[in-house]
Coordinates of C-alpha atoms and ligand atoms in Angstrom, one line a residue:
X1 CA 88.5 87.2 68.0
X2 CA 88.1 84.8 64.9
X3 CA 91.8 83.4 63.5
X4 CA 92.0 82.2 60.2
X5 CA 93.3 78.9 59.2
X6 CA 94.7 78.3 55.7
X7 CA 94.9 74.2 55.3
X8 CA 96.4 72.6 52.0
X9 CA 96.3 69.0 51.6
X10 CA 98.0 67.1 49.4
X11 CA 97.4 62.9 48.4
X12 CA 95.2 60.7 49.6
X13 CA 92.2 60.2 51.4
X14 CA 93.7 59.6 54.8
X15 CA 95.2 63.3 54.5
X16 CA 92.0 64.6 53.6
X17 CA 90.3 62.9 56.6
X18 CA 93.4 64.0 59.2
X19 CA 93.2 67.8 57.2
X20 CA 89.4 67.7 58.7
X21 CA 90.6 66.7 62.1
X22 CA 92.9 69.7 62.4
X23 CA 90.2 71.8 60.6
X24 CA 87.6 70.6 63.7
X25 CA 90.0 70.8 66.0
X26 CA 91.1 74.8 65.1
X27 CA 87.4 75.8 64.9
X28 CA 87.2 74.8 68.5
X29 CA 90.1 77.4 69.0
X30 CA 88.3 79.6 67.0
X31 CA 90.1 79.3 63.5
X32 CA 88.0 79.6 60.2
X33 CA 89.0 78.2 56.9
X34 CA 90.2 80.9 54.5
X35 CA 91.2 80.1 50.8
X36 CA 94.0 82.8 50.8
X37 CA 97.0 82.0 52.8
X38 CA 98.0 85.6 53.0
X39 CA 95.1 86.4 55.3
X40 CA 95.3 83.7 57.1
X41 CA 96.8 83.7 60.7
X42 CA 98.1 80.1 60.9
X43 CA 99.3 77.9 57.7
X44 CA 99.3 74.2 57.5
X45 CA 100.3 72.2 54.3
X46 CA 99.6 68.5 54.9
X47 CA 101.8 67.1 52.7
X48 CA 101.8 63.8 51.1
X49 CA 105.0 61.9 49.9
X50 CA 103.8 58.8 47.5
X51 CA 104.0 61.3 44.7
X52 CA 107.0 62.2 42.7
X53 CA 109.1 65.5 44.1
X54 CA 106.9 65.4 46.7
X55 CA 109.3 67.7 48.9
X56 CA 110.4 69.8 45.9
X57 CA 106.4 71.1 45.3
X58 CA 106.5 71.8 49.6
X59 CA 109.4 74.1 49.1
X60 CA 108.0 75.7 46.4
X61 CA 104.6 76.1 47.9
X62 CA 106.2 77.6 51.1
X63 CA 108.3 80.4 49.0
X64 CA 105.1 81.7 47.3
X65 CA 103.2 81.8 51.1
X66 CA 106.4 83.3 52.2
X67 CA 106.2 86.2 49.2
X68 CA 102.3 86.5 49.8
X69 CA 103.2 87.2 53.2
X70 CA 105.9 90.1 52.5
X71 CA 103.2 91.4 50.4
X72 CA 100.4 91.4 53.0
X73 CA 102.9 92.9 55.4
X74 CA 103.4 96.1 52.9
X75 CA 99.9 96.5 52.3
X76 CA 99.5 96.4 55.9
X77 CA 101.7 99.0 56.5
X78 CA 100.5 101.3 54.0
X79 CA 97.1 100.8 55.0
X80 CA 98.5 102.2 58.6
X81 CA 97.3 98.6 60.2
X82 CA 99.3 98.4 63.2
X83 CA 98.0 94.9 64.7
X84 CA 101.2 92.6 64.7
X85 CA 100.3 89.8 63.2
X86 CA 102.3 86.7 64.4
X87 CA 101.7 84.5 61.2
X88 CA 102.3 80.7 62.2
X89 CA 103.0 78.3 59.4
X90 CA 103.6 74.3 59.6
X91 CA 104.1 71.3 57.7
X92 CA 102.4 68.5 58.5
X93 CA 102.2 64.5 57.1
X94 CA 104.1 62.2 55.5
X95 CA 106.7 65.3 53.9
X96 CA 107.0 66.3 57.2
X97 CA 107.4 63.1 59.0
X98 CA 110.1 61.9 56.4
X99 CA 112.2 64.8 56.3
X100 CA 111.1 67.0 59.5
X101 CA 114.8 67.8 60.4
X102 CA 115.5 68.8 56.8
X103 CA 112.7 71.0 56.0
X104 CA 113.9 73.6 59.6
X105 CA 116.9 73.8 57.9
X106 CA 115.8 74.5 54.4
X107 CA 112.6 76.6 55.3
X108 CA 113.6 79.0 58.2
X109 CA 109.8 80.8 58.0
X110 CA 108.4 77.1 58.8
X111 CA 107.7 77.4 62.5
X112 CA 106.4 73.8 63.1
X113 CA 107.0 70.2 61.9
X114 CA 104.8 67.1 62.6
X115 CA 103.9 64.0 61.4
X116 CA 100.9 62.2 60.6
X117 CA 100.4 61.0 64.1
X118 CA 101.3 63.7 66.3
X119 CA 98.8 66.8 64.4
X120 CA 95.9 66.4 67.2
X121 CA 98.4 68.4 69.5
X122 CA 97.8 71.3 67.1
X123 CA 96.3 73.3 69.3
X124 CA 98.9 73.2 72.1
X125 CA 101.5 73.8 69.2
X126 CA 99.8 76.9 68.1
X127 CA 99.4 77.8 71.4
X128 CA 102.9 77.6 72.3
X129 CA 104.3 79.0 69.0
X130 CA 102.5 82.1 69.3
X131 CA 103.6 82.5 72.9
X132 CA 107.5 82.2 71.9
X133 CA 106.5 84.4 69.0
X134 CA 105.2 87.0 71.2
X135 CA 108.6 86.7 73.8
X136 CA 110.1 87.2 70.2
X137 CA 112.3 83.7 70.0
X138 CA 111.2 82.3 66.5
X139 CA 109.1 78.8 67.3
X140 CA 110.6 75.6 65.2
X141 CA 108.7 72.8 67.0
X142 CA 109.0 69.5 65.2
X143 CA 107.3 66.6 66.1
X144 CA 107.2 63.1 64.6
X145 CA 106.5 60.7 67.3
X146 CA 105.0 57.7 65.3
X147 CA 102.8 56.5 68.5
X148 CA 99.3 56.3 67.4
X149 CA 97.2 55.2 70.3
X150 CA 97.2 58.7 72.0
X151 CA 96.3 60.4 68.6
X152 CA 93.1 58.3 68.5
X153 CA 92.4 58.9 72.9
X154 CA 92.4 62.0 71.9
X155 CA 90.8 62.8 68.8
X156 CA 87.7 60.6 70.1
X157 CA 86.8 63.0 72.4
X158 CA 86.2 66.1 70.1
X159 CA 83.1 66.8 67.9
X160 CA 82.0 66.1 64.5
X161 CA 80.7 68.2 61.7
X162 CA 77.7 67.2 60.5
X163 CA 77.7 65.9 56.5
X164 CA 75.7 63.2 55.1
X165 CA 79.1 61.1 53.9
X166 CA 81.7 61.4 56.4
X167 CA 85.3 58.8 56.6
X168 CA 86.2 56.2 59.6
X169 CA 89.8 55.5 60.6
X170 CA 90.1 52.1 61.6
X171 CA 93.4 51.4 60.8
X172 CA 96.7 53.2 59.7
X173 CA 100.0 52.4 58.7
X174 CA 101.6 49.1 56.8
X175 CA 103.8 46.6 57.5
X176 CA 103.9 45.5 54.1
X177 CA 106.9 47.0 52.6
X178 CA 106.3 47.0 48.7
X179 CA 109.7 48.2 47.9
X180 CA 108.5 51.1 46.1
X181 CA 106.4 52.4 49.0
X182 CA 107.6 55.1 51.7
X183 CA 104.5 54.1 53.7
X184 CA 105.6 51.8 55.8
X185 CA 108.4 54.8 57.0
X186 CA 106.5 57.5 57.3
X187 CA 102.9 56.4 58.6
X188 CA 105.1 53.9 60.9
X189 CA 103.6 49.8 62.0
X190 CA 100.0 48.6 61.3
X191 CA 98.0 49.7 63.7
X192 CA 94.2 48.8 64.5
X193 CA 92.0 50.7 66.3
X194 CA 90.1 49.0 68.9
X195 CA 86.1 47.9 68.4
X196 CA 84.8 49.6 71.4
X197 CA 86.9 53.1 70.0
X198 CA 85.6 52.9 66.6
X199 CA 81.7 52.0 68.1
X200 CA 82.5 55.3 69.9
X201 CA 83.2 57.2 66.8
X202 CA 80.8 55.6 64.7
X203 CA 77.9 56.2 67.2
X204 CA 78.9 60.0 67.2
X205 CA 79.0 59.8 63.2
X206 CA 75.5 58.4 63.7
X207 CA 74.4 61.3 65.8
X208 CA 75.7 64.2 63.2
X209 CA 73.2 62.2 60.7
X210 CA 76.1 60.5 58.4
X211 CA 74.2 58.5 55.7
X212 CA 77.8 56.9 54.3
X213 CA 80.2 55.5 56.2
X214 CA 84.2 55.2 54.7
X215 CA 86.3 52.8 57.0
X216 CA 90.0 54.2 56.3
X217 CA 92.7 52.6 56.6
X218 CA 96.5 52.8 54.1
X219 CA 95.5 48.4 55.0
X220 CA 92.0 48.0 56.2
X221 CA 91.6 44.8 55.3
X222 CA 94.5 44.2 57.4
X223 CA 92.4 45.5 60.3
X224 CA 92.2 43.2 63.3
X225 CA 91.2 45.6 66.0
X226 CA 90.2 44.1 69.6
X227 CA 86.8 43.2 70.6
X228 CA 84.8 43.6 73.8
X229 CA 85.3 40.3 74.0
X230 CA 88.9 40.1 73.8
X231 CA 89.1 38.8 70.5
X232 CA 90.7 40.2 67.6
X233 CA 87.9 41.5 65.0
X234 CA 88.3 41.3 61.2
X235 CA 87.3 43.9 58.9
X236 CA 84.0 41.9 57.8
X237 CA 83.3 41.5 61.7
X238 CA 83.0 45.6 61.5
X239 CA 81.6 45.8 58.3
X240 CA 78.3 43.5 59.9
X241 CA 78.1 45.4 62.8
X242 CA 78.1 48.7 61.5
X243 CA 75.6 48.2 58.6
X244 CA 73.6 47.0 61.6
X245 CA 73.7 50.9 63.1
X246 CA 70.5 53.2 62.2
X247 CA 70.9 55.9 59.2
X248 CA 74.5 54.0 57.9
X249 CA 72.4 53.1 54.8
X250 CA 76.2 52.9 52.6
X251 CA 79.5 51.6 53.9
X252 CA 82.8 51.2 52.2
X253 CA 86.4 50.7 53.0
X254 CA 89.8 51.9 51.6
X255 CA 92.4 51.1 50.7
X256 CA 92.7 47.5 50.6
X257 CA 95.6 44.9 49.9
X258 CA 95.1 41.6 47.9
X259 CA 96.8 39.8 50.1
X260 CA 94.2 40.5 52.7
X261 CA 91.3 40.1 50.9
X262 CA 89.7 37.4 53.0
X263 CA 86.6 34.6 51.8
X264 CA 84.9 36.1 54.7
X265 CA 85.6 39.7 53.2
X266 CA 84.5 38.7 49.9
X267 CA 81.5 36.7 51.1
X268 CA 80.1 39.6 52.9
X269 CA 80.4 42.3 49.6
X270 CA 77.2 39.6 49.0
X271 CA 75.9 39.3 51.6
X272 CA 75.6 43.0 53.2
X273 CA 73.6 45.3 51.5
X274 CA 75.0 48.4 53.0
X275 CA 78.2 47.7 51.4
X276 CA 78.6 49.8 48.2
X277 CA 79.2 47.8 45.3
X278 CA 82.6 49.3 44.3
X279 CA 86.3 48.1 45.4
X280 CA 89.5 50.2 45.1
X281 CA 92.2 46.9 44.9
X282 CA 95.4 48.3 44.0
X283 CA 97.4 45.4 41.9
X284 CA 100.3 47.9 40.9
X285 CA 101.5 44.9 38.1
X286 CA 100.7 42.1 36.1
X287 CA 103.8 40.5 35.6
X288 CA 104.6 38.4 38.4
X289 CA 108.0 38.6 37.8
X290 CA 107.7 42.4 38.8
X291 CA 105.3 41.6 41.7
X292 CA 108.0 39.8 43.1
X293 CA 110.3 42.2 42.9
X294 CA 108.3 44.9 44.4
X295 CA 107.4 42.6 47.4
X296 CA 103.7 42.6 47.0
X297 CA 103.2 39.1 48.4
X298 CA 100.5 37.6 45.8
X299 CA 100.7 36.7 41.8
X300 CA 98.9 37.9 38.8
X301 CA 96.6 34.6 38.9
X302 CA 95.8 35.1 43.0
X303 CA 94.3 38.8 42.0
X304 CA 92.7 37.4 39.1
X305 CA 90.9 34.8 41.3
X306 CA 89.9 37.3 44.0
X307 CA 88.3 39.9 41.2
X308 CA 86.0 36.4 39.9
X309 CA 85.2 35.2 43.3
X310 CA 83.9 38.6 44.1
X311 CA 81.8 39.0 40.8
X312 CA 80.2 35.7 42.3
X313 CA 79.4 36.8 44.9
X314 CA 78.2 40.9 43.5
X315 CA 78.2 40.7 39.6
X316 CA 78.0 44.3 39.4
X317 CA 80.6 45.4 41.6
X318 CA 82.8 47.9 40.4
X319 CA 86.5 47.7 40.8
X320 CA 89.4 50.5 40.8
X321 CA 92.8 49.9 41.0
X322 CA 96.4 51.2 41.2
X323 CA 99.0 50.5 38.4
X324 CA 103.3 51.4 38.7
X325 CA 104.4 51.1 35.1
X326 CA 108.4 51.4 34.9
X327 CA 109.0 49.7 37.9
X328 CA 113.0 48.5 37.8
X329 CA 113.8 45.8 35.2
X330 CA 110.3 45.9 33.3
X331 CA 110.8 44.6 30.4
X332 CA 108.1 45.0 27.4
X333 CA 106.7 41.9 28.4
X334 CA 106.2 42.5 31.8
X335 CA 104.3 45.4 30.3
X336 CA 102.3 43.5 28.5
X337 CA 101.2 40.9 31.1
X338 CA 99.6 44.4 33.0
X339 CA 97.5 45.2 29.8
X340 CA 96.6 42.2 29.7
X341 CA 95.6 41.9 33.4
X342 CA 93.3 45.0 32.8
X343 CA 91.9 43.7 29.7
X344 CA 90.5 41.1 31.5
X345 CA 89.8 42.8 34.9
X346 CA 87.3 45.6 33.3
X347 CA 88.2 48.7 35.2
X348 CA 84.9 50.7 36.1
X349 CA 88.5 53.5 37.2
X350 CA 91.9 53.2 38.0
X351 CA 95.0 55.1 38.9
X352 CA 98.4 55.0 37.3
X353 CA 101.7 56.4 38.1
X354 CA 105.1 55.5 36.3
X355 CA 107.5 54.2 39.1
X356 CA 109.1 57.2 40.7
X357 CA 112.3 56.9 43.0
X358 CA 112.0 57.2 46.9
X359 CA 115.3 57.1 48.1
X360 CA 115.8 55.0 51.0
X361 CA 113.7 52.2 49.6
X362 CA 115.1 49.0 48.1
X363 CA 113.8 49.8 44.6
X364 CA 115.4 52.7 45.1
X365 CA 118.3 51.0 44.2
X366 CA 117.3 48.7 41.3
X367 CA 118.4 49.0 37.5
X368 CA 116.0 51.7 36.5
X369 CA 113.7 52.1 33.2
X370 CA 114.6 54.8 31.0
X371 CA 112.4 57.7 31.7
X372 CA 110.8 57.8 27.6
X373 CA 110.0 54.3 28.1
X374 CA 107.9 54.5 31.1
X375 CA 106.2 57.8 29.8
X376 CA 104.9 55.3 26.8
X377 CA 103.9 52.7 28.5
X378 CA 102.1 55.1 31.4
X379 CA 100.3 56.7 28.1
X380 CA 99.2 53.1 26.7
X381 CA 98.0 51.9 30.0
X382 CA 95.7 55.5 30.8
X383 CA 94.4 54.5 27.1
X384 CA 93.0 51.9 28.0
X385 CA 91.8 52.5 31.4
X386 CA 89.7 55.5 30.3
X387 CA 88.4 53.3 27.7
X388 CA 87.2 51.1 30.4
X389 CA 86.0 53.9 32.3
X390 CA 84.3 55.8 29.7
X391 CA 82.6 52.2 29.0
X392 CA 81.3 51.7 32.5
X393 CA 79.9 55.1 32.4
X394 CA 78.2 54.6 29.0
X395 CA 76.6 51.2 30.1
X396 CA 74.5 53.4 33.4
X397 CA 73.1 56.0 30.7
X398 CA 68.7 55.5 30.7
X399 CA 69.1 53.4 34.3
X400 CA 67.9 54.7 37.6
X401 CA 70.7 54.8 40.5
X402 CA 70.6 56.0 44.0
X403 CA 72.9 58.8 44.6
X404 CA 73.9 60.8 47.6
X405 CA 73.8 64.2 47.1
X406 CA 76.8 65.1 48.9
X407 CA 77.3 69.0 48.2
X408 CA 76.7 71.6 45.7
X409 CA 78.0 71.7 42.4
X410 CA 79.9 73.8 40.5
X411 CA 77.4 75.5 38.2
X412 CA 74.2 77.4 39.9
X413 CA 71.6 75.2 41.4
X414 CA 73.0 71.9 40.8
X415 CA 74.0 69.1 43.6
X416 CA 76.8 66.5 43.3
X417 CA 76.9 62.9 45.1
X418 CA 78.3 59.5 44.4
X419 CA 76.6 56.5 42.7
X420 CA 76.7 52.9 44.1
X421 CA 79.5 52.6 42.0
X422 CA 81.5 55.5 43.3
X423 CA 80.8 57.2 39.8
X424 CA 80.5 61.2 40.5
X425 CA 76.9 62.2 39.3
X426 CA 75.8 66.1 38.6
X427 CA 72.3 67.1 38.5
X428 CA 70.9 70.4 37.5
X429 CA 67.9 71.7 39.5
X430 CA 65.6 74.5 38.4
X431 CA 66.0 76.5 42.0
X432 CA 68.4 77.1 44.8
X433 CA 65.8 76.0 47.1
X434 CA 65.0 72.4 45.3
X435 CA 68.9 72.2 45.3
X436 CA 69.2 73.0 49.2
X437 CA 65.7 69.9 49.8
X438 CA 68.0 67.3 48.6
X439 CA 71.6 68.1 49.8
X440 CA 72.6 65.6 51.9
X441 CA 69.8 62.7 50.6
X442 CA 69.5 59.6 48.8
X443 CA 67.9 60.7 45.5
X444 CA 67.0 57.8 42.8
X445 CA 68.7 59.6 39.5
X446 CA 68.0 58.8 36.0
X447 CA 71.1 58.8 34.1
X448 CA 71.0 60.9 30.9
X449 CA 74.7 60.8 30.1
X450 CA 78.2 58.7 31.1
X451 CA 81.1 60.7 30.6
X452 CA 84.5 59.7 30.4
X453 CA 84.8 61.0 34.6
X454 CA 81.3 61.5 35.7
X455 CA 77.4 61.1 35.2
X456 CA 75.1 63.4 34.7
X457 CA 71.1 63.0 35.3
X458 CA 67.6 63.8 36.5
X459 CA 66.2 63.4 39.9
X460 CA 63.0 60.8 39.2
X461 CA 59.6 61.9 40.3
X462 CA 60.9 66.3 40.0
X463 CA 58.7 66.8 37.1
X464 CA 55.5 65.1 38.6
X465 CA 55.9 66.9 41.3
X466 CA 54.9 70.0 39.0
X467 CA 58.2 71.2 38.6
X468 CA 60.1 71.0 35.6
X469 CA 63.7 70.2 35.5
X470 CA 66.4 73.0 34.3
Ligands
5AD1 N1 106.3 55.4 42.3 C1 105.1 55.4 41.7 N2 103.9 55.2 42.2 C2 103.9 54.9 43.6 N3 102.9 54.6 44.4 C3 103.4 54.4 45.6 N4 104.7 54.6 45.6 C4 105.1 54.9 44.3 C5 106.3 55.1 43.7 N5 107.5 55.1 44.3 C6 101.5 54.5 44.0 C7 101.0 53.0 44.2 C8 100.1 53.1 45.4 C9 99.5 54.5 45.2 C10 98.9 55.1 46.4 O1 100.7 55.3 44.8 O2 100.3 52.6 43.0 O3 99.1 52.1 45.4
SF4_2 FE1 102.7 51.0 50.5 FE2 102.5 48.4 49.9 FE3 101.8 49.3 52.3 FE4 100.3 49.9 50.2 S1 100.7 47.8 51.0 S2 100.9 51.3 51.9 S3 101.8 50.2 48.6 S4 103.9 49.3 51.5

């Protein structure tokens, strides 16, 4: 009989990769996805904590599940179903990992707990929760071993969907300790995955037809995974080796550190074609006052050199970034020396957060910046980075790109993809059945309009093929 699976994920990419683990892994216990969490038979939010309240939004989100529930139940019973219906609900990543103990107590419904390195025992979870369910004895398993290696043993063995851009974990956890960052606590010690493990993977990517490649990591540049050889293997050691496999015709990598940004790195974004040009290289300030303070381990001037050596090396590479405004003690100038940073950086897009407290982290306990303050100064910064943005986007209108036409779009008969650059890019086609020939394809698109988020344009060559665009 088919289950159905109700998955939420919150943050970042890493959580969107692990959410399709779990997702693979279910189907192979015969879960599908549903999109209402009342149907569905098992529940799991994978939760994210880099983000402000992060618990508070869990809680919430588990009181409406739990009223859905109640409501399902009623309309069970007047419909005269009969079938019990053991519902099994867990929280999963960084939420979970950080405050597993405190969630059981606070969230009685919740029946399981587990971190970001312990979900590919999900099966043998649900397995064992439904059986206690069934002897009536209400589940609570919690489990936030921080071991990775057996994750990885593990998830290697089990199949991939097919999709024509697909993500790589290569790496996970920091050691860096920015003292704004609950990383480093709840994704536990860097860790690199070995060569011959990720080959393994990457060969299997190869076989489901994956066009584009994205090496994950919270450091990848930080990766240094063993070789064959017994030597440890740099980031641009994988980078050339994979660009070397069949069908990867686009790699990239996220998220990376400054600190570990490497000449060898940098010389490779010219060197290997494969590599997109586009680089997410968080800086978080511009005040090296600040950067001190928040432990990041390089200065305004380092980050500055890295962005010009790569525009040496790949003039048009696009960068992205990540920016704290109202971190403890900054002052107005401090402000200033980050507007000034990404005045003269040119963001092609960025993200910016105002510093939020993570209690149990040593900014944590720092002389704070009033609240109104950082509001302005997160309002001034987004002003100018969509200016940047909406700049970049302008500059592609009347060129031709190559886009990968990743899945369908929102409106009827139209595809969405990526650009080189990252940029999202919508095309309208005039049929569902020209829409379906070049899902999953490297189209060349002719860019009729750059909007402050996305592109949108015209596959080259539709019309002379005798069939007029919509
Ligand atoms: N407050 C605000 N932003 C934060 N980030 C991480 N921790 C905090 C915090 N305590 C941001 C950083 C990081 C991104 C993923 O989230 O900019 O690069
Ligand atoms: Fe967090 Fe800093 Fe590590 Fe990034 S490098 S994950 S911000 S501690």
């Amino acid at each position: 009989m088919t289950k159905k699976l109700f998955i939420k994920t919150y943050g970042c990419q890493m959580n969107v990769y692990d959410t399709e683990r779990m997702v693979d892994l279910m189907s192979h216990e015969g879960y599908v996805k549903t999109d209402a969490p009342e149907e569905a038979d098992l529940v799991v939010l994978n939760t994210c904590h880099i983000r402000e309240k992060a618990a508070e939004k869990v809680y919430s989100d588990i009181g409406r599940i739990r009223v859905g529930f109640e409501k399902q139940k009623e309309k069970d019973l007047l419909e005269r179903k009969n079938e019990k219906s053991e519902k099994i609900i867990a929280v999963a990543g960084c939420v979970a990992q950080a405050e597993g103990a405190e969630i059981m107590k606070r969230a009685p419904i919740v029946d399981m707990v587990f971190g970001p390195q312990t979900y590919h025992k999900l099966p043998d979870m649900v397995e064992e929760a439904a059986q206690m369910k069934e002897e009536g004895v209400q589940p609570r398993l919690l489990d936030t071993d921080l071991a990775v290696d057996e994750k990885f043993d593990f998830l290697s063995k089990k199949k991939i969907t097919k999709k024509s851009s697909a993500f790589l974990t290569i790496q996970e956890g920091c050691d860096k300790f920015c003292t704004f960052c609950v990383v480093p606590y709840t994704r536990g010690a860097e860790f690199s995955r070995g060569i011959e493990d990720v080959m393994s993977d990457a060969r299997k990517l190869q076989e489901a037809g994956v066009t584009e490649v994205t090496m994950l990591g919270q450091n990848v540049n930080a990766y240094h995974g063993r070789g064959e050889d017994g030597e440890e293997w740099t980031l641009p050691d994988l980078i050339r080796r994979l660009a070397k496999i069949d069908g990867f015709e686009r790699l990239r990598y996220t998220t990376s550190h400054p600190h570990d940004m490497t000449d060898d790195l940098i010389k490779a974004h010219g060197e290997i074609p494969e590599l997109m040009p586009y680089l997410h290289l968080p800086v978080q300030s511009g005040s090296d006052k600040i950067l001190k303070a928040m432990n990041r381990t390089h200065t305004s001037a380092e980050y500055m050199k890295i962005i010009e050596d790569l525009r040496k090396v790949r003039p048009d590479i696009a960068l992205s970034g990540d920016f704290i405004v109202g971190f403890p003690e900054e002052t107005d100038a401090d402000f200033e020396a980050t507007m000034q940073l990404v005045r003269d950086t040119e963001y092609a897009q960025a993200y910016s957060f105002k510093y939020s407290v993570r209690p149990g982290t040593p900014a944590a306990d720092m002389v704070q910046v009033e609240e109104h303050i950082k509001a302005e100064r997160l309002a001034e910064l987004q002003e100018l980075l969509t200016q940047q943005q909406m700049r970049f986007n302008k500059k592609n209108e009347g060129q031709t790109m190559r886009v990968l036409m990743e899945r369908f779009g929102k409106r009827e008969n139209s595809l969405a993809g990526r650009s080189p650059y990252m940029q999202a890019v919508h095309v309208n086609l005039p049929s569902e059945e020209i829409a379906k020939k070049y899902l999953g394809k490297l189209v060349d698109i002719y860019v009729t309009n750059g909007g402050a988020r996305s592109l949108r344009g015209d596959i080259v060559g539709l019309e002379k093929q005798g069939i007029s665009a919509a």
